[in-house]
XYZ file of N, CA and C in Angstrom:
258
model
N 48.501 65.433 74.234
C 49.655 66.124 73.405
C 50.784 64.948 73.475
N 51.330 64.794 72.049
C 52.453 63.695 72.020
C 53.517 64.003 73.085
N 53.872 62.910 73.436
C 55.460 62.865 74.427
C 56.511 63.382 73.813
N 56.368 63.208 72.579
C 57.648 63.423 71.456
C 57.810 64.736 71.393
N 56.460 65.964 71.039
C 56.075 67.059 71.024
C 56.748 67.991 72.202
N 56.205 67.063 73.392
C 56.426 67.699 74.679
C 58.184 67.422 74.865
N 58.790 66.739 74.732
C 60.237 66.434 74.705
C 60.864 67.359 73.648
N 60.472 67.551 72.691
C 61.186 68.593 71.647
C 60.544 70.146 72.336
N 59.552 69.871 72.597
C 59.547 71.473 73.167
C 60.401 72.000 74.261
N 60.097 71.033 75.503
C 61.354 71.055 76.280
C 62.703 71.097 76.019
N 63.008 70.319 75.235
C 64.940 70.484 74.781
C 64.672 71.775 74.176
N 64.024 72.692 73.176
C 63.920 73.257 72.844
C 64.136 74.945 73.835
N 63.245 74.678 74.823
C 63.183 75.478 75.596
C 64.501 75.696 76.473
N 64.877 74.603 77.047
C 66.503 74.542 77.399
C 67.557 74.860 76.904
N 67.223 74.310 75.052
C 68.453 75.218 74.583
C 68.544 76.472 74.355
N 67.205 77.313 74.265
C 67.173 78.511 74.274
C 67.374 79.252 75.364
N 67.180 78.693 76.615
C 67.863 79.234 77.660
C 69.348 79.459 77.825
N 69.924 78.276 77.535
C 71.318 77.944 77.641
C 72.197 79.109 76.675
N 71.209 79.226 75.586
C 71.681 80.335 74.442
C 71.665 81.532 75.172
N 70.623 82.168 75.566
C 70.365 83.359 76.628
C 71.613 83.636 77.401
N 71.709 82.336 78.162
C 72.428 82.316 79.443
C 74.104 82.401 78.499
N 74.232 81.952 77.781
C 75.446 82.313 77.106
C 75.497 83.224 76.445
N 74.672 84.054 75.832
C 74.997 85.585 75.398
C 75.172 86.273 76.314
N 74.569 86.376 77.330
C 74.400 87.268 78.543
C 76.037 87.116 79.294
N 76.262 86.089 79.591
C 77.621 85.697 80.247
C 78.408 86.234 78.974
N 78.861 86.168 77.360
C 79.146 86.693 76.737
C 79.414 88.422 76.918
N 78.504 88.554 77.373
C 78.166 90.496 77.260
C 78.892 90.820 78.167
N 78.532 90.153 79.459
C 79.520 90.362 80.794
C 80.926 90.418 80.361
N 81.300 89.165 79.807
C 82.846 89.114 79.804
C 83.070 90.753 79.105
N 82.888 91.030 77.925
C 82.777 92.293 77.067
C 82.874 93.500 78.414
N 81.994 93.613 78.795
C 81.907 94.252 80.076
C 82.944 94.408 81.106
N 83.515 93.573 81.229
C 84.534 93.167 82.115
C 85.857 93.208 81.432
N 86.126 93.241 80.443
C 87.199 93.647 79.417
C 87.241 94.874 79.545
N 86.207 95.470 79.387
C 85.927 96.861 79.054
C 86.757 97.494 80.814
N 85.772 97.622 81.909
C 86.102 97.609 83.012
C 87.774 97.526 83.052
N 88.485 96.366 82.761
C 89.828 96.151 83.119
C 90.580 96.831 82.338
N 90.086 97.578 81.352
C 90.632 98.306 80.404
C 91.104 100.007 81.103
N 89.573 100.248 81.398
C 89.379 101.689 81.742
C 90.423 101.461 83.773
N 90.237 100.493 84.093
C 90.980 100.536 85.263
C 92.611 100.648 85.284
N 93.012 99.865 83.853
C 94.430 100.370 83.684
C 94.622 101.821 83.086
N 93.752 102.182 82.665
C 93.796 103.680 81.919
C 93.760 104.460 83.090
N 92.827 104.304 83.823
C 92.811 104.914 84.980
C 94.310 105.155 86.066
N 94.721 104.350 86.299
C 96.022 103.444 87.095
C 97.394 104.453 86.399
N 97.091 104.357 84.915
C 98.136 105.288 84.146
C 97.831 106.547 84.808
N 96.557 107.436 84.368
C 96.652 108.590 84.843
C 96.924 109.159 86.114
N 96.612 108.025 86.803
C 97.014 108.355 88.369
C 98.513 108.335 88.093
N 99.167 107.765 87.978
C 100.349 107.931 87.661
C 101.260 109.098 87.434
N 100.462 109.414 85.813
C 101.113 110.493 85.073
C 100.725 111.928 86.199
N 99.691 111.926 86.855
C 99.513 112.854 87.911
C 100.365 112.891 89.054
N 100.653 111.966 89.701
C 101.557 112.009 90.554
C 102.795 112.263 90.130
N 103.715 112.025 88.623
C 104.719 112.469 88.154
C 104.721 113.913 88.208
N 103.314 114.476 87.768
C 103.718 115.678 87.308
C 103.652 116.755 88.708
N 102.534 116.182 89.580
C 103.176 116.686 90.725
C 104.653 116.799 91.756
N 105.193 115.387 91.183
C 106.427 115.247 92.130
C 107.272 117.022 90.971
N 107.196 116.834 89.483
C 107.811 117.754 88.890
C 107.575 118.976 89.386
N 106.290 119.148 89.475
C 105.866 120.930 90.101
C 106.435 121.189 91.335
N 106.490 120.259 92.465
C 107.255 120.634 93.748
C 108.936 120.716 93.218
N 109.174 120.258 92.484
C 110.579 119.970 92.410
C 110.930 121.437 91.519
N 110.462 121.797 90.482
C 110.306 123.120 89.960
C 109.944 124.175 90.757
N 109.142 124.161 91.593
C 108.760 125.216 93.022
C 109.960 125.272 93.886
N 110.462 124.223 94.173
C 111.416 124.335 94.883
C 112.720 124.821 94.265
N 113.109 124.346 93.241
C 114.236 125.375 92.213
C 113.788 127.187 92.347
N 112.523 127.390 91.911
C 112.346 128.840 92.066
C 112.479 129.271 92.722
N 112.172 128.648 94.049
C 112.364 129.475 95.629
C 114.135 129.598 95.818
N 114.939 128.673 95.429
C 116.118 128.777 95.690
C 116.891 129.780 94.840
N 116.029 129.660 93.444
C 117.055 130.958 92.623
C 116.479 132.298 92.794
N 115.313 132.240 93.157
C 114.799 133.844 93.628
C 115.748 133.996 94.345
N 115.994 133.124 95.784
C 116.614 133.538 96.991
C 118.032 133.849 96.663
N 118.754 133.002 95.704
C 120.020 133.429 95.038
C 120.297 134.934 94.306
N 119.018 134.968 93.840
C 119.029 136.359 92.667
C 118.858 137.273 93.826
N 118.190 137.220 94.857
C 117.540 138.586 96.097
C 119.463 138.351 96.543
N 120.087 137.238 97.089
C 121.260 137.684 97.424
C 122.153 138.168 96.662
N 122.405 138.123 95.113
C 122.918 138.445 94.401
C 122.815 140.159 93.833
N 121.570 140.320 94.223
C 121.122 141.860 93.745
C 121.508 142.661 95.096
N 121.158 141.719 96.239
C 121.888 142.905 97.510
C 123.495 142.937 97.486
N 123.986 142.094 96.905
C 125.127 142.216 97.310
C 126.104 143.104 95.768
N 125.256 143.327 94.955
C 125.356 144.230 93.975
C 125.143 145.530 94.445
N 123.722 145.868 95.122
C 123.734 146.865 95.666
C 124.613 147.601 96.497
N 124.988 146.770 97.655
C 125.870 146.739 98.639
C 127.515 147.490 97.810
N 127.765 146.605 96.879
C 129.166 147.130 96.292
C 128.744 148.162 95.733
N 127.846 148.363 94.849
C 127.697 149.682 94.449
C 127.706 151.024 95.216
N 126.531 150.527 96.229
C 127.239 152.099 97.463
C 128.466 152.065 97.771
N 128.854 150.892 98.314
C 130.544 151.337 98.536
C 131.535 152.127 97.481
N 131.264 152.013 96.313
C 131.345 152.565 95.234
C 131.753 153.991 95.199
N 130.023 154.228 95.879
C 129.884 155.576 95.555
C 130.229 156.321 96.742
N 130.769 155.729 97.863
C 131.262 156.357 98.777
C 132.450 157.284 98.628
C-alpha cells in the first residue's frame, strides 16, 4: 500500500474521531445547559412552595385568632342578652 494513502487514511480517521468527539461534547453541553435550566426552575418552584406554606401558616394563625375573637364576642353578646332578659 502506498505510504501516502496510509497517511491520508490515518489523518482522515483522526479527523473523523475529532469530529465525533466535538459533536458528543457539543450535545453534552446542550444537556448541561438544559440541566442547569431545570435546576433553576426547580429552585424557583421550591421557593414558591415555601412562600405558599408560609402564607398558609399565617392565614391559619389569623383564622384561629379570628375564630377565638368571634367566639368571645358571641359569648359576650349571649351573656349581655341573658342579663337583659332577667
